[in-house]
Structure formats: C-alpha cells, structure tokens
Short mmCIF file of C-alpha atoms in Angstrom, two decimals:
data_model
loop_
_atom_site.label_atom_id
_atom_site.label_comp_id
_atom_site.label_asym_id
_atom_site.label_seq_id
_atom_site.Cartn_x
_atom_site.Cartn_y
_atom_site.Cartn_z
CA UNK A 1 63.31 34.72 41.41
CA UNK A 2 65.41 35.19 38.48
CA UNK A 3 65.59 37.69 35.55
CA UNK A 4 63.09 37.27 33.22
CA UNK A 5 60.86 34.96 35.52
CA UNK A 6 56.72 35.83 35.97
CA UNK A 7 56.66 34.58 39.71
CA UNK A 8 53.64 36.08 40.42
CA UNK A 9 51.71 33.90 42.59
CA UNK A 10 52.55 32.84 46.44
CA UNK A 11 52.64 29.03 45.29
CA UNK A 12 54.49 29.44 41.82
CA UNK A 13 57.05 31.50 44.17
CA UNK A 14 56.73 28.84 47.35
CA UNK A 15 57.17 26.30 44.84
CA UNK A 16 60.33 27.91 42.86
CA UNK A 17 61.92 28.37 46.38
CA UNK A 18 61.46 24.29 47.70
CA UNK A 19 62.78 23.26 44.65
CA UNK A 20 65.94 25.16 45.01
CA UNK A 21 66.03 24.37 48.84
CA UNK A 22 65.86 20.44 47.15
CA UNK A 23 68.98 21.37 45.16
CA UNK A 24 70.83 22.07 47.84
CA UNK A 25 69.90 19.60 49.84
CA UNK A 26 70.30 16.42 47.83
CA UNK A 27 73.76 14.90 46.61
CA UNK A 28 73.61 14.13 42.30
CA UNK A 29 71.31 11.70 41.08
CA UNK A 30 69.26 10.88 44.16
CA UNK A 31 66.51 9.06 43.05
CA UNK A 32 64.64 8.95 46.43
CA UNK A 33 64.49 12.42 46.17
CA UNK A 34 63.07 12.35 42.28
CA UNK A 35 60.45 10.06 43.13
CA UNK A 36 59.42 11.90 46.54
CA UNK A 37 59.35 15.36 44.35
CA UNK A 38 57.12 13.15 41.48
CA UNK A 39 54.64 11.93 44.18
CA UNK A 40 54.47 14.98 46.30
CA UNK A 41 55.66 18.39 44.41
CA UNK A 42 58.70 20.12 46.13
CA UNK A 43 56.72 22.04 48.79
CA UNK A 44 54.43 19.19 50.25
CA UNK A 45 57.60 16.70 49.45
CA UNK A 46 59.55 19.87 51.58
CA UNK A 47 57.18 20.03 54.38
CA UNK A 48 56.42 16.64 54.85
CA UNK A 49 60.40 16.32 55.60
CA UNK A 50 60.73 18.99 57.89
CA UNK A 51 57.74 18.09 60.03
CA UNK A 52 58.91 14.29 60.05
CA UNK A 53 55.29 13.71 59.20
CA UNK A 54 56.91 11.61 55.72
CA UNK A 55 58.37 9.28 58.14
CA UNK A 56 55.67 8.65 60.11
CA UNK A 57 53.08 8.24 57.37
CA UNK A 58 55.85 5.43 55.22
CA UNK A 59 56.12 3.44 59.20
CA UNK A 60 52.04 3.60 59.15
CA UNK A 61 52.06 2.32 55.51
CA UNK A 62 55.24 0.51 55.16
CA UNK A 63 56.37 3.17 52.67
CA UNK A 64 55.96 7.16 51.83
CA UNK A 65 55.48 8.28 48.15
CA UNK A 66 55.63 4.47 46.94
CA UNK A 67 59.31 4.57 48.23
CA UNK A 68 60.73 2.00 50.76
CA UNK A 69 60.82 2.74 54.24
CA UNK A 70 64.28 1.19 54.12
CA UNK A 71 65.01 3.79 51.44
CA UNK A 72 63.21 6.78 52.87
CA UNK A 73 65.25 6.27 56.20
CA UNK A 74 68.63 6.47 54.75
CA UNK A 75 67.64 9.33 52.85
CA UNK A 76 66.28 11.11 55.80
CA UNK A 77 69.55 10.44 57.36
CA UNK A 78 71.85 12.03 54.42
CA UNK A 79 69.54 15.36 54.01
CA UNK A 80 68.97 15.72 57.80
CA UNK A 81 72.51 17.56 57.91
CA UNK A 82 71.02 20.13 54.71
CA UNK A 83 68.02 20.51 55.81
CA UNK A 84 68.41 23.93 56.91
CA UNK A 85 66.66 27.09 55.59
CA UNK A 86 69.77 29.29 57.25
CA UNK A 87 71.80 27.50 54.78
CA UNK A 88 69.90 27.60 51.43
CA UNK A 89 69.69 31.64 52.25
CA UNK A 90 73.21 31.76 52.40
CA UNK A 91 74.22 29.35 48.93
CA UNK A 92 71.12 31.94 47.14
CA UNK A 93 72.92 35.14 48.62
CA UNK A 94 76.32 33.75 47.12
CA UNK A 95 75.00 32.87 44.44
CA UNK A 96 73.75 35.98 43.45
CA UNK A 97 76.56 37.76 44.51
CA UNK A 98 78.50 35.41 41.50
CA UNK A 99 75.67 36.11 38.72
CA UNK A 100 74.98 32.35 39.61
CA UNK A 101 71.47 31.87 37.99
CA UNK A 102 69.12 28.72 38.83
CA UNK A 103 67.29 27.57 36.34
CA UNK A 104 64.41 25.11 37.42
CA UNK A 105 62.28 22.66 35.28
CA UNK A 106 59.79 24.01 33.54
CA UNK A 107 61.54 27.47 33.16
CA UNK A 108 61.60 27.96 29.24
CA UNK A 109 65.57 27.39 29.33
CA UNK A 110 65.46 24.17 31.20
CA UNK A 111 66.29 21.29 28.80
CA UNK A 112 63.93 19.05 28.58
CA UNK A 113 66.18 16.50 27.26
CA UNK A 114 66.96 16.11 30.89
CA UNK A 115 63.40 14.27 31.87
CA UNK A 116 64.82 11.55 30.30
CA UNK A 117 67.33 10.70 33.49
CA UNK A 118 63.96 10.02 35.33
CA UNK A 119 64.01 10.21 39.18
CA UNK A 120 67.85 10.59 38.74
CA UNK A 121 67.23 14.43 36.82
CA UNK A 122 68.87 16.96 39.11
CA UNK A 123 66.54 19.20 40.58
CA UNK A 124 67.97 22.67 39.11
CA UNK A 125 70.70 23.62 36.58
CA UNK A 126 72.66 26.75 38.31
CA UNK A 127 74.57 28.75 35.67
CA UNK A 128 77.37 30.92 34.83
CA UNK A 129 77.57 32.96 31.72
CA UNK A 130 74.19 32.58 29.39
CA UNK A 131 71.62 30.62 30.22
CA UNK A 132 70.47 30.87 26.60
CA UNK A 133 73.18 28.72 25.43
CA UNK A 134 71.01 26.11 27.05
CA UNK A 135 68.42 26.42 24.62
CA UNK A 136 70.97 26.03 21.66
CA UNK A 137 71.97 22.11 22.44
CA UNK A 138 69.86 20.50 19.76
CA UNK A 139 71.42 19.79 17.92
CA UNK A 140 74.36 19.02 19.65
CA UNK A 141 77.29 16.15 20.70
CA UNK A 142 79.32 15.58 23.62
CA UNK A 143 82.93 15.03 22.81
CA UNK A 144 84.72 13.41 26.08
CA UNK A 145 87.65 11.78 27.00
CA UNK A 146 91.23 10.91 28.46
CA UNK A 147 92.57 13.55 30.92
CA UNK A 148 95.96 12.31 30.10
CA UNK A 149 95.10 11.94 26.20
CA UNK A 150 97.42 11.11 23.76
CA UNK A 151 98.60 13.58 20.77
CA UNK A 152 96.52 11.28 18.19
CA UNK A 153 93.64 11.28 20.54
CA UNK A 154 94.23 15.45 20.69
CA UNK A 155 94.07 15.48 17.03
CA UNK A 156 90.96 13.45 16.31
CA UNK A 157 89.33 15.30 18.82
CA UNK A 158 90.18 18.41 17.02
CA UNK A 159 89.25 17.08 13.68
CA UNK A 160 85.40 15.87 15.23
CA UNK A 161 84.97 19.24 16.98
CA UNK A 162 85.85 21.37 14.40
CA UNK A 163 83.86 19.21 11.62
CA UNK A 164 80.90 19.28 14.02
CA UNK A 165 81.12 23.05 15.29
CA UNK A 166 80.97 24.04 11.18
CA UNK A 167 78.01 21.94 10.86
CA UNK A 168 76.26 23.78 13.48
CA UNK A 169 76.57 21.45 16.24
CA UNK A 170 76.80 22.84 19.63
CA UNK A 171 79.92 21.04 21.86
CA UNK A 172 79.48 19.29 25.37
CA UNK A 173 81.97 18.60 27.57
CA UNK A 174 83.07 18.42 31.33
CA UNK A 175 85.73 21.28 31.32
CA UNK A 176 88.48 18.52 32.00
CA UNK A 177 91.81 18.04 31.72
CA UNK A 178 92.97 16.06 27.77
CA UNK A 179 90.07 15.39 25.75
CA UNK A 180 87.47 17.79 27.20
CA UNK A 181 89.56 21.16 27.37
CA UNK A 182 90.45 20.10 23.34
CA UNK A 183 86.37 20.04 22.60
CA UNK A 184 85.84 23.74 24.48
CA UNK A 185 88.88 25.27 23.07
CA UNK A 186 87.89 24.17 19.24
CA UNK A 187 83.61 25.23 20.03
CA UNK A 188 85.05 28.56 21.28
CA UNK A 189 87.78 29.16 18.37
CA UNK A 190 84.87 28.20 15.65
CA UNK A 191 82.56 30.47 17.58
CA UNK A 192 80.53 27.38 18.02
CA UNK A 193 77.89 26.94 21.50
CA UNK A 194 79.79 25.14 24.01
CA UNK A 195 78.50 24.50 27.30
CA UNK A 196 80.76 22.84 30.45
CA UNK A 197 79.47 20.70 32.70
CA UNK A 198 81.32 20.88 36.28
CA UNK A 199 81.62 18.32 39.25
CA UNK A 200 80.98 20.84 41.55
CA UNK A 201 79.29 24.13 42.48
CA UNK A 202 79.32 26.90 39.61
CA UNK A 203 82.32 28.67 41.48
CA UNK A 204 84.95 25.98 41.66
CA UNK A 205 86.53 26.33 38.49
CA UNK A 206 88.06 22.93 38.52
CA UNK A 207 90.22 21.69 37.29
CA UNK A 208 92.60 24.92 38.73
CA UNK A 209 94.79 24.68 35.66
CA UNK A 210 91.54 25.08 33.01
CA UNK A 211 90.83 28.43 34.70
CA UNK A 212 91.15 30.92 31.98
CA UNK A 213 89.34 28.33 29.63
CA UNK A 214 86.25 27.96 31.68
CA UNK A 215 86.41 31.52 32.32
CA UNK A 216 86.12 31.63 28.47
CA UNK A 217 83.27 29.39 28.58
CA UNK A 218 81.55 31.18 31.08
CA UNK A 219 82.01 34.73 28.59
CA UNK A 220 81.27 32.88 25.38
CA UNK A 221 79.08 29.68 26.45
CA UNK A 222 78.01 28.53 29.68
CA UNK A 223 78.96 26.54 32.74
CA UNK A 224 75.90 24.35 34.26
CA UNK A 225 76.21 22.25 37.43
CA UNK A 226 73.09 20.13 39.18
CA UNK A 227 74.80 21.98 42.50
CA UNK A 228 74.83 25.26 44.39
CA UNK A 229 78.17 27.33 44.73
CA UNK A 230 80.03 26.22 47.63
CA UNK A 231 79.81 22.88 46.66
CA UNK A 232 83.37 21.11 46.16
CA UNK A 233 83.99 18.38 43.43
CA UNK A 234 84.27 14.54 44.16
CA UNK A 235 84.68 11.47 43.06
CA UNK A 236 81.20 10.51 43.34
CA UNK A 237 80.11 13.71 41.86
CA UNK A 238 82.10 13.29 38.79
CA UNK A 239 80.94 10.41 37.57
CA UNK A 240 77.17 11.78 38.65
CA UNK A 241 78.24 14.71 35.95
CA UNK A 242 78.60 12.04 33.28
CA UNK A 243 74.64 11.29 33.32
CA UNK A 244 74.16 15.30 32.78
CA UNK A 245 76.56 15.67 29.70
CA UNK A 246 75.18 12.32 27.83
CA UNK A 247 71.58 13.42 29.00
CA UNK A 248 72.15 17.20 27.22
CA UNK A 249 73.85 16.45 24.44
CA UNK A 250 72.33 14.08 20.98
CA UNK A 251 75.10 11.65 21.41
CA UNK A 252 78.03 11.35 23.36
CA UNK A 253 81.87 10.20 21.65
CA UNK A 254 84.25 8.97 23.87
CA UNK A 255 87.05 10.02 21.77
CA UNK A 256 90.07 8.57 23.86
CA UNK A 257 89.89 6.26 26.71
CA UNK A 258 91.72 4.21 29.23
#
C-alpha cells in the first residue's frame, strides 16, 4: 500500500494488489482488459485468468465478461507472457526503491476525469514527484505540439502558457521535445501546476535531452504514466499517452503541428 492509504481489510488490500498486477500486465488502452475488470473486479477478473477458467467459461458461452471469444483469445495470448506474480514483485520493489507511487481508481487523488476514456482508462497512474498535483488539474489545459516547432509556434506557445498559468490554469503536456518542453518550462517559471505525461515507465526520462526539465517537473509538479518503471517508450505507447493528456486536462490546444 501507499502512504496515506487505509488498506485495512484482506479484500480492499487483495483488490489494491490485482489491480496493480493488471497494470503491469496490460499494454495502454486495452479495452479487453477494461471491460473484463468492469464485469469481473480485478481479483475475480485476475483469477479467472490465471486458472484459465475465463477461457473455458467464454468457449462454453461463446464469450467471457460479454467480450468475444475471438477477442478474449488474443488477449490471453498478449498477457500470457506478464502474467507472472515474480514479475509484478519485482516492478513494485523498483518502484519503491524510485519513490514511484501507484495511484489506483478510487484513491482520493485519482482523477476522475479519466472514467471518461471508458474501457480504454489505464488501470493505475504511477507517479513521480506529488501526487497532489493530480488533484489540482481542474481547471486546467493541455498545450501540445511540434517536436521540431517553429520559433512563431515557440512564441505562441509561450504567450498561451503564460496567459493561462496567471489565470490559474494548471499546464499538461507530454514532456516532449518543441512544443511540450515550451508549456513545462513556462508552468514551472510562473510557478504554475504542471504535470508530464510520459510514453513509458516513470523512470525513463525520455526524451534523454529533457532530463533536467522533467527532473524539474518531478521536484515542482509531477510525472504520471499508465505504466510501471521498467517499461520503455514506443511508438504505440505514445500515441496511447495522447488519450491520457486530452482525458486530464479541460481542453487540449494543439499549438503547432505537422
């Protein structure tokens, strides 16, 4: 459990541990995973996996949770590899070891804004620096943009940010390259909330080159990622991250694009 959290019963803690083992399991916006967690809860949707009983059940039925056999197949196929309680131990001990802090729906930090992404919501937020910035994005706007933006696009991004940060608005961005390190840098010079939203795990502070600006983040705002440390960023997972920054944030401006 985490700081501050009143795990005090065996099933709140059984079910705070399945639904971390489900974030490390399960790539960004699986939905076959959402709707198996919505049906079932993360421990029976986690034991019914394990045992293979889920499969059996959906071939019985023709389908497991009111999801496809087709569907639940595949997905069996991609989490077989994860499913592995060796594993989750390990990503938990690291993260730890980082100050890496999971923060799970329903916690009183978790943004709620989030439900909106459906079966696509990622099962946990894991965290670096204050997980109470994540209570301070309403209201808020995500500024985002060209990596290799222009100087005009630089300067209207400095002109929103700076206008939004001294009307109180907290900043949301993906800790890029162009456009997104312009929106941090401005939040954190007007003292304004900024939160960074990474294509990987909390530890990869990627891109290399923004380094000592998401460390700043991390001591003045916070960086939030749907997955556990270890976890390298991808193509895939990128564009995943978009659906998390628009889903956070009030409204999202594209400031500068290709």
């Amino acid at each position: 459990s985490r700081p501050g959290t009143d795990a005090t019963g065996d099933d709140e803690v059984r079910a705070r541990i399945a639904q971390l083992a489900w974030s490390c399991i399960v790539e960004p916006g699986d939905a076959t995973a959402g709707l198996l967690l919505g049906a079932l809860g993360p421990v029976a949707a986690l034991d019914t996996v394990t045992s293979g009983a889920l499969l059996q059940r959906a071939r019985e039925r023709g389908s497991g949770a009111g999801i496809p056999l087709a569907d639940l197949a595949s997905a069996l196929e991609r989490w077989r590899d994860r499913l592995d309680i060796d594993r989750t131990l390990a990503i938990l001990r690291n993260a730890a070891k980082l100050g890496v802090l999971a923060v799970l729906p329903g916690d009183p930090e978790w943004p709620t804004q989030l439900d909106d992404l459906g079966p696509h919501a990622p099962c946990a937020l894991w965290v670096r620096g204050s997980v109470d910035t994540l209570r301070q994005l309403a209201p808020s706007v995500a500024l985002v943009g060209a990596r290799a933006s222009t100087t005009y696009g630089e300067e209207v991004t400095v002109r929103l940010a700076s206008g939004l940060a001294n009307r109180g608005y907290a900043l949301v961005s993906g800790g890029a390259y162009g456009i997104d390190a312009v929106a941090h840098r401005v939040a954190l010079a007007e003292d304004a909330t900024t939160v960074a939203v990474l294509a990987g795990g909390p530890d990869r502070l990627y891109p290399q080159g923004n380094r000592a600006l998401l460390e700043r983040i991390i001591a003045q705002g916070a960086l939030v990622s749907e997955l556990p440390v270890g976890q390298a960023p991808t193509r895939w997972r990128v564009l995943q991250r978009n659906r998390i920054i628009s889903a956070l944030a009030s409204a999202t401006v594209v400031v500068e694009a290709g």
